[in-house]
CSV table of C-alpha atoms and ligand atoms in Angstrom, one decimal:
chain,number,residue,atom,x,y,z
A,27,MET,CA,-33.3,42.4,23.5
A,28,SER,CA,-33.4,39.6,26.2
A,29,ASP,CA,-37.0,39.0,25.9
A,30,TYR,CA,-36.9,37.8,22.5
A,31,LYS,CA,-36.6,34.1,21.2
A,32,ILE,CA,-33.1,33.2,20.0
A,33,ALA,CA,-34.2,33.3,16.2
A,34,THR,CA,-35.1,37.1,16.6
A,35,LYS,CA,-32.2,37.9,18.6
A,36,CYS,CA,-29.9,36.5,15.5
A,37,ILE,CA,-31.5,38.9,13.3
A,38,HIS,CA,-31.7,42.0,15.7
A,39,SER,CA,-29.5,42.0,18.7
A,40,GLY,CA,-26.6,44.3,18.8
A,41,TYR,CA,-27.7,47.0,16.5
A,42,THR,CA,-30.8,49.0,16.8
A,43,PRO,CA,-31.1,51.7,13.9
A,44,LYS,CA,-32.6,55.1,15.0
A,45,ASN,CA,-34.8,57.2,12.5
A,46,GLY,CA,-33.2,57.5,9.1
A,47,GLU,CA,-30.3,55.3,10.0
A,48,PRO,CA,-28.8,52.5,7.8
A,49,ARG,CA,-31.0,49.3,8.1
A,50,GLN,CA,-28.0,47.1,7.9
A,51,LEU,CA,-25.2,47.3,10.3
A,52,PRO,CA,-22.7,50.0,8.9
A,53,ILE,CA,-19.0,49.2,8.6
A,54,CYS,CA,-17.1,51.7,10.6
A,55,GLN,CA,-13.6,51.4,8.5
A,56,SER,CA,-11.8,54.0,10.6
A,57,THR,CA,-8.7,53.3,12.8
A,58,THR,CA,-9.4,56.4,14.8
A,59,TYR,CA,-12.1,58.9,16.2
A,60,LYS,CA,-12.2,62.5,16.5
A,61,TYR,CA,-12.7,64.7,19.5
A,62,ASP,CA,-13.4,68.2,20.1
A,63,SER,CA,-10.9,68.8,22.9
A,64,SER,CA,-7.7,66.9,24.4
A,65,VAL,CA,-9.4,66.8,27.8
A,66,GLU,CA,-12.4,64.7,26.5
A,67,MET,CA,-9.7,62.5,24.8
A,68,GLY,CA,-7.7,62.3,28.1
A,69,LYS,CA,-10.7,61.0,29.9
A,70,LEU,CA,-11.0,58.0,27.7
A,71,PHE,CA,-7.2,57.1,28.3
A,72,ASP,CA,-8.0,57.1,32.1
A,73,LEU,CA,-11.2,55.1,31.4
A,74,GLU,CA,-13.0,57.9,33.2
A,75,ALA,CA,-15.2,58.1,30.1
A,76,SER,CA,-16.4,55.5,27.7
A,77,GLY,CA,-15.9,56.1,24.0
A,78,TYR,CA,-13.7,54.9,20.9
A,79,PHE,CA,-10.4,56.3,20.3
A,80,TYR,CA,-8.2,53.6,18.4
A,81,THR,CA,-9.6,50.5,16.6
A,82,ARG,CA,-6.9,48.4,18.1
A,83,LEU,CA,-9.0,48.4,21.3
A,84,GLN,CA,-12.6,48.9,20.1
A,85,ASN,CA,-14.5,49.6,17.1
A,86,PRO,CA,-18.2,50.4,16.7
A,87,THR,CA,-19.2,47.6,14.1
A,88,ASN,CA,-17.2,45.0,16.2
A,89,ASP,CA,-18.8,46.2,19.2
A,90,CYS,CA,-22.7,45.7,17.8
A,91,VAL,CA,-21.5,42.2,16.7
A,92,ALA,CA,-20.1,41.3,20.3
A,93,ALA,CA,-23.1,42.6,21.7
A,94,LYS,CA,-25.2,40.4,19.7
A,95,ILE,CA,-23.2,37.2,20.5
A,96,ALA,CA,-23.4,38.1,24.4
A,97,ASP,CA,-27.2,38.4,23.9
A,98,LEU,CA,-27.5,35.0,21.8
A,99,GLU,CA,-25.4,33.3,24.6
A,100,GLY,CA,-27.2,35.2,27.5
A,101,GLY,CA,-24.3,36.9,28.9
A,102,VAL,CA,-23.3,40.2,30.0
A,103,ALA,CA,-20.7,41.5,27.9
A,104,ALA,CA,-18.6,40.0,24.9
A,105,VAL,CA,-15.3,40.8,22.9
A,106,LEU,CA,-14.7,39.9,19.3
A,107,THR,CA,-10.9,38.5,18.4
A,108,SER,CA,-9.1,38.0,15.4
A,109,SER,CA,-9.4,34.2,15.7
A,110,GLY,CA,-10.5,31.4,18.0
A,111,GLN,CA,-7.0,30.7,19.1
A,112,ALA,CA,-6.8,34.4,20.2
A,113,ALA,CA,-10.2,33.9,21.9
A,114,ASN,CA,-8.9,31.0,23.9
A,115,PHE,CA,-5.5,32.5,24.7
A,116,PHE,CA,-7.1,35.7,25.9
A,117,ALA,CA,-9.8,34.1,27.9
A,118,ILE,CA,-7.2,32.4,29.9
A,119,PHE,CA,-4.5,34.8,30.0
A,120,ASN,CA,-7.0,37.6,31.3
A,121,ILE,CA,-6.8,35.8,34.6
A,122,CYS,CA,-3.6,33.7,34.6
A,123,SER,CA,0.0,34.7,34.6
A,124,ALA,CA,3.3,33.0,35.1
A,125,GLY,CA,3.2,30.6,38.1
A,126,ASP,CA,-0.7,30.0,37.6
A,127,HIS,CA,-2.2,26.5,36.8
A,128,VAL,CA,-5.2,25.4,34.6
A,129,VAL,CA,-7.3,22.2,34.5
A,130,ALA,CA,-8.2,21.4,31.0
A,131,SER,CA,-10.2,18.4,29.1
A,132,SER,CA,-8.0,16.5,27.0
A,133,ALA,CA,-10.7,16.4,24.3
A,134,ILE,CA,-10.0,19.8,22.6
A,135,TYR,CA,-9.2,21.1,19.4
A,136,GLY,CA,-5.6,20.2,18.4
A,137,GLY,CA,-4.8,24.0,17.8
A,138,THR,CA,-5.9,24.6,21.4
A,139,PHE,CA,-3.9,21.7,22.9
A,140,ASN,CA,-0.9,23.0,21.3
A,141,LEU,CA,-1.5,26.3,22.4
A,142,PHE,CA,-1.8,25.3,25.9
A,143,ASN,CA,0.7,22.6,26.2
A,144,VAL,CA,3.4,24.2,24.2
A,145,THR,CA,3.3,28.0,24.0
A,146,MET,CA,1.4,28.7,27.1
A,147,ARG,CA,3.7,26.6,29.1
A,148,LYS,CA,6.6,28.7,27.8
A,149,LEU,CA,4.7,31.8,29.4
A,150,GLY,CA,4.8,29.9,32.8
A,151,ILE,CA,1.3,28.9,32.8
A,152,ASP,CA,0.7,25.1,33.8
A,153,PHE,CA,-1.8,22.8,32.3
A,154,THR,CA,-3.2,19.5,33.9
A,155,PHE,CA,-5.4,17.5,31.2
A,156,VAL,CA,-8.4,15.3,32.3
A,157,THR,CA,-10.4,13.2,30.1
A,158,PRO,CA,-14.0,14.4,29.9
A,159,GLN,CA,-15.0,11.0,31.2
A,160,CYS,CA,-12.8,11.3,34.2
A,161,SER,CA,-14.5,10.5,37.6
A,162,GLU,CA,-15.1,13.2,40.1
A,163,GLU,CA,-12.2,12.1,42.2
A,164,GLU,CA,-10.0,12.2,39.3
A,165,LEU,CA,-11.0,15.7,38.4
A,166,GLU,CA,-10.5,16.7,42.0
A,167,ALA,CA,-6.9,15.3,42.0
A,168,ALA,CA,-6.1,17.4,39.0
A,169,PHE,CA,-6.6,20.8,41.1
A,170,LYS,CA,-3.5,22.6,42.8
A,171,GLU,CA,-3.1,25.4,45.2
A,172,ASN,CA,-2.5,27.6,42.1
A,173,THR,CA,-5.2,26.6,39.8
A,174,LYS,CA,-7.1,29.6,38.3
A,175,ALA,CA,-9.6,28.1,35.6
A,176,VAL,CA,-11.1,25.2,34.2
A,177,PHE,CA,-11.4,24.8,30.4
A,178,GLY,CA,-13.1,22.3,28.0
A,179,GLU,CA,-15.1,22.2,25.0
A,180,THR,CA,-18.7,21.6,25.1
A,181,LEU,CA,-18.6,19.2,22.0
A,182,SER,CA,-15.1,18.7,21.2
A,183,ASN,CA,-13.6,19.2,17.6
A,184,PRO,CA,-12.9,16.6,16.2
A,185,SER,CA,-13.9,13.8,18.5
A,186,LEU,CA,-17.3,15.0,19.3
A,187,GLN,CA,-17.1,14.2,22.9
A,188,VAL,CA,-19.8,16.0,25.2
A,189,LEU,CA,-18.6,17.7,28.1
A,190,ASP,CA,-20.4,16.9,31.3
A,191,ILE,CA,-20.8,20.7,32.0
A,192,GLU,CA,-22.4,20.3,35.5
A,193,LYS,CA,-19.4,17.9,36.7
A,194,PHE,CA,-16.7,20.6,35.5
A,195,ALA,CA,-18.6,23.5,36.7
A,196,LYS,CA,-19.3,22.1,40.4
A,197,ALA,CA,-15.6,21.0,40.6
A,198,ALA,CA,-14.4,24.5,39.3
A,199,HIS,CA,-16.8,26.4,41.7
A,200,LYS,CA,-15.8,24.3,44.7
A,201,HIS,CA,-12.2,25.5,44.1
A,202,GLY,CA,-13.3,29.0,43.7
A,203,VAL,CA,-12.3,29.3,40.0
A,204,PRO,CA,-14.5,29.8,36.8
A,205,LEU,CA,-15.3,27.2,34.1
A,206,ILE,CA,-14.4,28.5,30.6
A,207,VAL,CA,-15.9,26.5,27.7
A,208,ASP,CA,-15.3,26.7,24.0
A,209,ASN,CA,-18.8,26.3,22.6
A,210,THR,CA,-17.8,26.4,18.9
A,211,PHE,CA,-19.5,23.4,17.5
A,212,PRO,CA,-23.0,23.4,19.1
A,213,THR,CA,-23.2,27.3,19.1
A,214,PRO,CA,-25.8,29.1,21.6
A,215,ILE,CA,-28.7,27.9,19.2
A,216,ASN,CA,-27.8,24.3,20.7
A,217,CYS,CA,-26.1,24.7,23.9
A,218,ARG,CA,-27.0,27.0,26.5
A,219,ALA,CA,-23.9,26.7,28.3
A,220,PHE,CA,-24.3,29.4,30.9
A,221,GLU,CA,-27.5,27.7,32.1
A,222,TYR,CA,-25.3,24.8,33.2
A,223,GLY,CA,-23.0,26.8,35.4
A,224,VAL,CA,-20.3,27.8,32.7
A,225,ASP,CA,-18.9,31.2,33.5
A,226,ILE,CA,-17.0,32.2,30.3
A,227,VAL,CA,-17.7,31.0,26.7
A,228,THR,CA,-15.5,31.3,23.9
A,229,HIS,CA,-16.0,30.5,20.2
A,230,SER,CA,-14.0,30.2,17.0
A,231,THR,CA,-16.5,32.3,15.1
A,232,THR,CA,-14.6,31.2,11.8
A,233,LYS,CA,-17.2,28.0,12.2
A,234,TYR,CA,-20.9,28.0,12.1
A,235,MET,CA,-21.3,31.5,13.4
A,236,ASP,CA,-19.6,32.9,10.1
A,237,GLY,CA,-20.9,29.6,8.3
A,238,HIS,CA,-19.9,30.4,5.0
A,239,ALA,CA,-15.9,30.0,5.1
A,240,THR,CA,-15.3,33.9,4.5
A,241,GLN,CA,-13.2,35.0,7.7
A,242,VAL,CA,-11.2,33.9,10.8
A,243,GLY,CA,-12.4,35.2,14.0
A,244,GLY,CA,-13.2,34.5,17.7
A,245,VAL,CA,-15.4,35.8,20.6
A,246,ILE,CA,-15.2,35.8,24.4
A,247,VAL,CA,-18.5,36.1,26.3
A,248,ASP,CA,-18.7,36.6,30.1
A,249,SER,CA,-22.0,35.4,31.9
A,250,GLY,CA,-21.3,38.0,34.5
A,251,ASN,CA,-22.0,35.3,37.1
A,252,PHE,CA,-18.6,34.7,38.4
A,253,ASP,CA,-17.4,36.6,41.4
A,254,TRP,CA,-13.9,37.5,41.0
A,255,THR,CA,-13.6,39.3,44.5
A,256,LYS,CA,-14.4,36.3,46.6
A,257,SER,CA,-10.9,35.3,47.0
A,258,ASP,CA,-7.6,36.7,46.3
A,259,LYS,CA,-6.9,34.5,43.3
A,260,PHE,CA,-7.3,37.1,40.6
A,261,PRO,CA,-5.5,40.2,41.7
A,262,GLY,CA,-5.6,41.2,38.0
A,263,LEU,CA,-9.1,42.2,38.4
A,264,THR,CA,-9.4,43.1,42.1
A,265,THR,CA,-6.4,45.2,42.7
A,266,PRO,CA,-5.4,48.5,41.0
A,267,ASP,CA,-4.1,48.5,37.4
A,268,ASP,CA,-1.0,51.1,37.3
A,269,SER,CA,-1.5,51.4,33.7
A,270,TYR,CA,-4.8,53.3,34.1
A,271,HIS,CA,-3.9,55.3,37.2
A,272,GLY,CA,-5.0,52.7,39.6
A,273,VAL,CA,-8.0,51.5,38.3
A,274,THR,CA,-9.6,48.5,39.8
A,275,TYR,CA,-11.8,46.7,37.2
A,276,THR,CA,-14.2,44.9,39.8
A,277,GLU,CA,-14.8,48.1,41.5
A,278,ARG,CA,-15.2,50.6,38.5
A,279,PHE,CA,-16.9,48.1,35.9
A,280,GLY,CA,-18.8,45.4,38.1
A,281,LYS,CA,-20.0,42.6,36.0
A,282,GLY,CA,-18.3,44.2,32.9
A,283,ALA,CA,-14.8,43.8,34.7
A,284,TYR,CA,-13.4,40.6,32.9
A,285,ILE,CA,-14.6,41.8,29.5
A,286,THR,CA,-13.3,45.3,30.2
A,287,LYS,CA,-9.9,44.3,31.4
A,288,CYS,CA,-9.5,42.1,28.2
A,289,VAL,CA,-10.3,44.9,25.9
A,290,VAL,CA,-8.3,47.7,27.9
A,291,GLN,CA,-5.3,45.8,28.7
A,292,LEU,CA,-4.9,42.6,26.4
A,293,MET,CA,-6.3,44.0,23.2
A,294,ARG,CA,-4.2,47.3,23.9
A,295,ASP,CA,-0.9,45.2,24.4
A,296,LEU,CA,-1.5,42.3,22.3
A,297,GLY,CA,-3.8,43.6,19.3
A,298,SER,CA,-5.7,40.5,18.0
A,299,ILE,CA,-9.0,42.6,17.1
A,300,PRO,CA,-10.8,41.7,13.8
A,301,GLY,CA,-11.3,44.2,11.1
A,302,PRO,CA,-14.8,45.7,11.0
A,303,GLN,CA,-15.4,44.2,7.5
A,304,ASN,CA,-14.7,40.9,9.1
A,305,ALA,CA,-17.1,41.7,11.9
A,306,PHE,CA,-19.6,42.8,9.3
A,307,LEU,CA,-19.4,39.5,7.3
A,308,LEU,CA,-19.9,37.7,10.8
A,309,ASN,CA,-23.0,39.5,11.5
A,310,LEU,CA,-24.4,38.4,8.1
A,311,GLY,CA,-23.7,35.0,9.1
A,312,LEU,CA,-25.3,35.2,12.8
A,313,GLU,CA,-28.6,36.3,11.0
A,314,THR,CA,-29.1,32.8,9.6
A,315,LEU,CA,-27.4,30.9,12.3
A,316,HIS,CA,-30.6,29.5,13.6
A,317,LEU,CA,-31.8,28.3,10.2
A,318,ARG,CA,-28.4,26.9,9.1
A,319,MET,CA,-28.0,25.0,12.5
A,320,GLU,CA,-31.2,23.2,12.1
A,321,ARG,CA,-30.5,22.3,8.7
A,322,HIS,CA,-26.9,21.1,9.5
A,323,CYS,CA,-28.1,18.9,12.3
A,324,SER,CA,-31.1,17.4,10.3
A,325,ASN,CA,-28.7,16.5,7.4
A,326,ALA,CA,-26.0,15.0,9.9
A,327,LEU,CA,-28.6,12.8,11.3
A,328,LYS,CA,-29.7,11.5,8.1
A,329,VAL,CA,-26.0,11.1,6.8
A,330,ALA,CA,-25.1,9.6,10.2
A,331,LYS,CA,-28.0,6.9,10.0
A,332,TYR,CA,-26.8,6.0,6.7
A,333,LEU,CA,-23.3,5.5,7.8
A,334,SER,CA,-24.2,3.5,10.8
A,335,GLU,CA,-26.3,1.1,8.5
A,336,SER,CA,-23.6,0.8,5.9
A,337,ASP,CA,-21.4,-2.5,5.9
A,338,MET,CA,-18.3,-0.3,4.5
A,339,VAL,CA,-18.2,1.8,7.7
A,340,SER,CA,-16.3,0.4,10.8
A,341,TRP,CA,-17.5,2.7,13.3
A,342,VAL,CA,-19.7,6.1,13.5
A,343,SER,CA,-19.6,8.9,16.1
A,344,PHE,CA,-22.6,11.3,16.1
A,345,PRO,CA,-23.7,12.3,19.6
A,346,GLY,CA,-27.1,13.2,18.0
A,347,LEU,CA,-27.8,9.7,16.9
A,348,GLU,CA,-29.9,7.4,19.0
A,349,GLY,CA,-27.6,4.3,20.2
A,350,ASP,CA,-24.4,6.5,20.4
A,351,GLU,CA,-22.5,6.3,23.6
A,352,GLN,CA,-22.7,10.0,24.0
A,353,TYR,CA,-26.4,10.3,23.1
A,354,ASP,CA,-27.7,10.8,26.7
A,355,LEU,CA,-25.1,13.3,27.6
A,356,ALA,CA,-26.0,15.2,24.2
A,357,LYS,CA,-29.8,14.9,24.8
A,358,LYS,CA,-29.1,16.7,28.2
A,359,TYR,CA,-27.0,19.5,27.1
A,360,MET,CA,-27.9,19.8,23.6
A,361,PRO,CA,-31.7,18.9,23.5
A,362,ASN,CA,-32.2,20.1,20.0
A,363,GLY,CA,-29.3,18.8,18.2
A,364,THR,CA,-25.4,19.0,18.5
A,365,CYS,CA,-24.0,20.2,15.2
A,366,GLY,CA,-23.3,18.8,11.6
A,367,VAL,CA,-20.0,17.1,12.3
A,368,ILE,CA,-19.8,13.3,12.2
A,369,SER,CA,-16.6,11.5,12.6
A,370,PHE,CA,-16.2,7.7,11.4
A,371,GLY,CA,-14.0,5.0,10.2
A,372,VAL,CA,-13.9,3.5,6.8
A,373,LYS,CA,-13.4,-0.2,6.6
A,374,GLY,CA,-9.7,-0.9,5.6
A,375,GLY,CA,-8.3,1.8,7.9
A,376,ARG,CA,-5.9,4.7,7.1
A,377,GLU,CA,-5.5,3.7,3.6
A,378,ALA,CA,-9.3,3.1,2.8
A,379,ALA,CA,-9.9,6.6,4.3
A,380,THR,CA,-7.6,8.3,2.1
A,381,LYS,CA,-9.1,6.9,-1.0
A,382,PHE,CA,-12.7,7.6,0.5
A,383,MET,CA,-11.8,11.0,0.7
A,384,ASP,CA,-10.1,11.2,-2.8
A,385,SER,CA,-13.2,9.8,-4.3
A,386,LEU,CA,-15.7,12.3,-3.0
A,387,ARG,CA,-17.2,14.7,-5.8
A,388,LEU,CA,-19.5,17.0,-3.9
A,389,ALA,CA,-17.6,16.8,-0.6
A,390,SER,CA,-14.2,18.6,-0.5
A,391,ILE,CA,-11.1,17.9,1.3
A,392,VAL,CA,-10.4,21.1,3.5
A,393,THR,CA,-9.1,22.0,6.8
A,394,HIS,CA,-12.1,23.8,7.5
A,395,VAL,CA,-15.1,22.6,9.3
A,396,ALA,CA,-18.7,24.0,10.0
A,397,ASP,CA,-19.6,25.9,7.0
A,398,SER,CA,-22.4,25.5,4.5
A,399,LYS,CA,-20.5,23.1,2.1
A,400,THR,CA,-19.8,19.4,2.9
A,401,CYS,CA,-16.1,18.7,3.7
A,402,VAL,CA,-13.9,16.2,5.0
A,403,LEU,CA,-10.7,16.0,6.8
A,404,HIS,CA,-8.4,13.2,8.1
A,405,PRO,CA,-7.1,14.9,11.4
A,406,ALA,CA,-4.4,12.5,12.2
A,407,SER,CA,-2.4,13.5,9.3
A,408,THR,CA,-3.5,17.3,9.3
A,409,THR,CA,-4.8,19.3,12.0
A,410,HIS,CA,-3.6,16.8,14.8
A,411,ARG,CA,-0.4,15.6,13.3
A,412,GLN,CA,1.8,17.4,16.0
A,413,LEU,CA,0.2,14.9,18.6
A,414,THR,CA,1.9,11.7,19.7
A,415,ASP,CA,-0.3,8.3,19.5
A,416,LYS,CA,-0.9,8.7,23.0
A,417,GLN,CA,-2.1,12.3,23.0
A,418,LEU,CA,-4.3,11.4,20.0
A,419,GLU,CA,-5.8,8.5,22.0
A,420,GLU,CA,-6.4,11.2,25.1
A,421,ALA,CA,-8.0,13.5,22.3
A,422,GLY,CA,-10.3,10.8,21.2
A,423,VAL,CA,-9.0,11.0,17.8
A,424,LYS,CA,-8.4,7.5,16.1
A,425,SER,CA,-5.8,7.3,13.3
A,426,ASP,CA,-8.8,6.2,10.9
A,427,LEU,CA,-10.9,9.0,12.0
A,428,ILE,CA,-12.5,11.0,9.0
A,429,ARG,CA,-14.3,14.2,10.2
A,430,LEU,CA,-17.1,14.8,8.1
A,431,SER,CA,-18.6,18.3,8.2
A,432,VAL,CA,-22.1,18.0,6.6
A,433,GLY,CA,-23.3,21.1,4.9
A,434,ILE,CA,-26.7,22.5,3.9
A,435,GLU,CA,-27.1,21.0,0.6
A,436,ASP,CA,-29.8,18.3,0.0
A,437,ALA,CA,-29.0,15.4,2.3
A,438,GLU,CA,-29.8,13.1,-0.5
A,439,ASP,CA,-27.2,14.4,-2.8
A,440,ILE,CA,-24.7,14.4,0.2
A,441,ILE,CA,-25.6,10.6,0.8
A,442,ALA,CA,-25.2,9.6,-2.8
A,443,ASP,CA,-21.8,11.3,-2.8
A,444,ILE,CA,-20.7,9.3,0.2
A,445,GLU,CA,-22.1,6.0,-1.2
A,446,GLN,CA,-20.2,6.4,-4.5
A,447,ALA,CA,-17.0,7.2,-2.6
A,448,LEU,CA,-17.3,4.4,-0.1
A,449,VAL,CA,-18.0,1.9,-2.9
A,450,SER,CA,-14.5,3.2,-4.7
A,451,ALA,CA,-12.6,3.0,-1.6
A,452,THR,CA,-13.5,-0.5,-0.5
A,453,LYS,CA,-13.9,-2.4,-3.5
B,22,PLP,C1,-11.2,26.1,15.0
B,22,PLP,C2,-11.3,26.2,16.3
B,22,PLP,C3,-10.4,26.7,17.4
B,22,PLP,C4,-9.5,27.6,16.6
B,22,PLP,O1,-10.2,28.9,16.0
B,22,PLP,P1,-9.4,29.7,14.8
B,22,PLP,O2,-10.7,30.6,14.5
B,22,PLP,O3,-9.1,28.5,13.6
B,22,PLP,O4,-8.4,30.2,15.4
B,22,PLP,C5,-10.8,26.6,18.5
B,22,PLP,N1,-11.6,25.8,19.1
B,22,PLP,C6,-12.4,25.1,18.1
B,22,PLP,C7,-13.4,24.1,18.8
B,22,PLP,C8,-12.4,25.2,17.0
B,22,PLP,O5,-12.9,24.4,16.1
């Protein structure tokens, strides 16, 4: 599918029915797969033949959807996971073990920060956090002998900081390690992460990719560009795996090594695969991703302009808005738009913020973000409440920050709702 434009890929990549086969992607609702001989099945267990044997590792519906997302990102292979959290955990755990270290941007989703800073530390993997605006020297100073990866979010949730991808890629590659980015907010429609030097992309597909708040999921995509064999930093990929009779992933699977290891080792041992029904729903979402992202962005731009001109609002952050401090960086990495999420503060601080949210009629208060319906959240008291004030500041989350996820309703209705709620909150 690689020659088609991205809108065409959204519809057609990953599944091409042959003569007389179902037009829409079939749901293979089966845990297991039948073989004629035990010899054939044995070959699958030794990775000598490719094929399905158990849905904890692989399922045909999931694989079609993963292939579509790999094509959308311009990568060589992908694997779906049961959540965005699982995607980020697996993306790192696939190449790091106890005693290893990761350099990560501090402007990341609260759940990811907790995963890294608490849970993965318990597994013996250490993290150093740097702000996305750090200087090249500060970034350089964060690396250690045992650093195995660099991690960031292309557009951070919820603080909307744009990662200077080339700065992070350069530092990672200088140290012989991959740059892994979470591209959830801009999606491959708006940010072509691999073209700026990113090696591995992750997503919470729960957000724009699904787009309708129907199912939780994630994905890991490999660009195929990182050469794991250049150093001895990645023995899990470059030395024999005893659990598969001594298979060496980079030798047997070439550019597919990283994703294959993730599937046959991590999925085998840890599970976290989405059900095929969820993969099917994700695929339906992906078919309109290009249309929805355009509308999310144009609506959000109208709302951001309105907010920035309102005297009831203390500040607005929307990297797609001219004059925003992130505007130039956003134009560089996301030239066609960023996403539908805006953060802003209501005059009157925390109290006015709560009153504003409670006064909304069309927009609803939900934990979710990035689906078709406009919604709001106060991160400091919800998704980020486990963070200290200092960590909040480092993550770029002010205590009065309201995260507004602009949906694809009519922009005039969204703005009218915001206006009446602002009036109630500030009078
Ligand atoms: C939501 C989100 C996650 C976590 O994904 P889940 O699907 O909720 O597990 C990770 N990264 C970003 C940027 C997110 O927005």
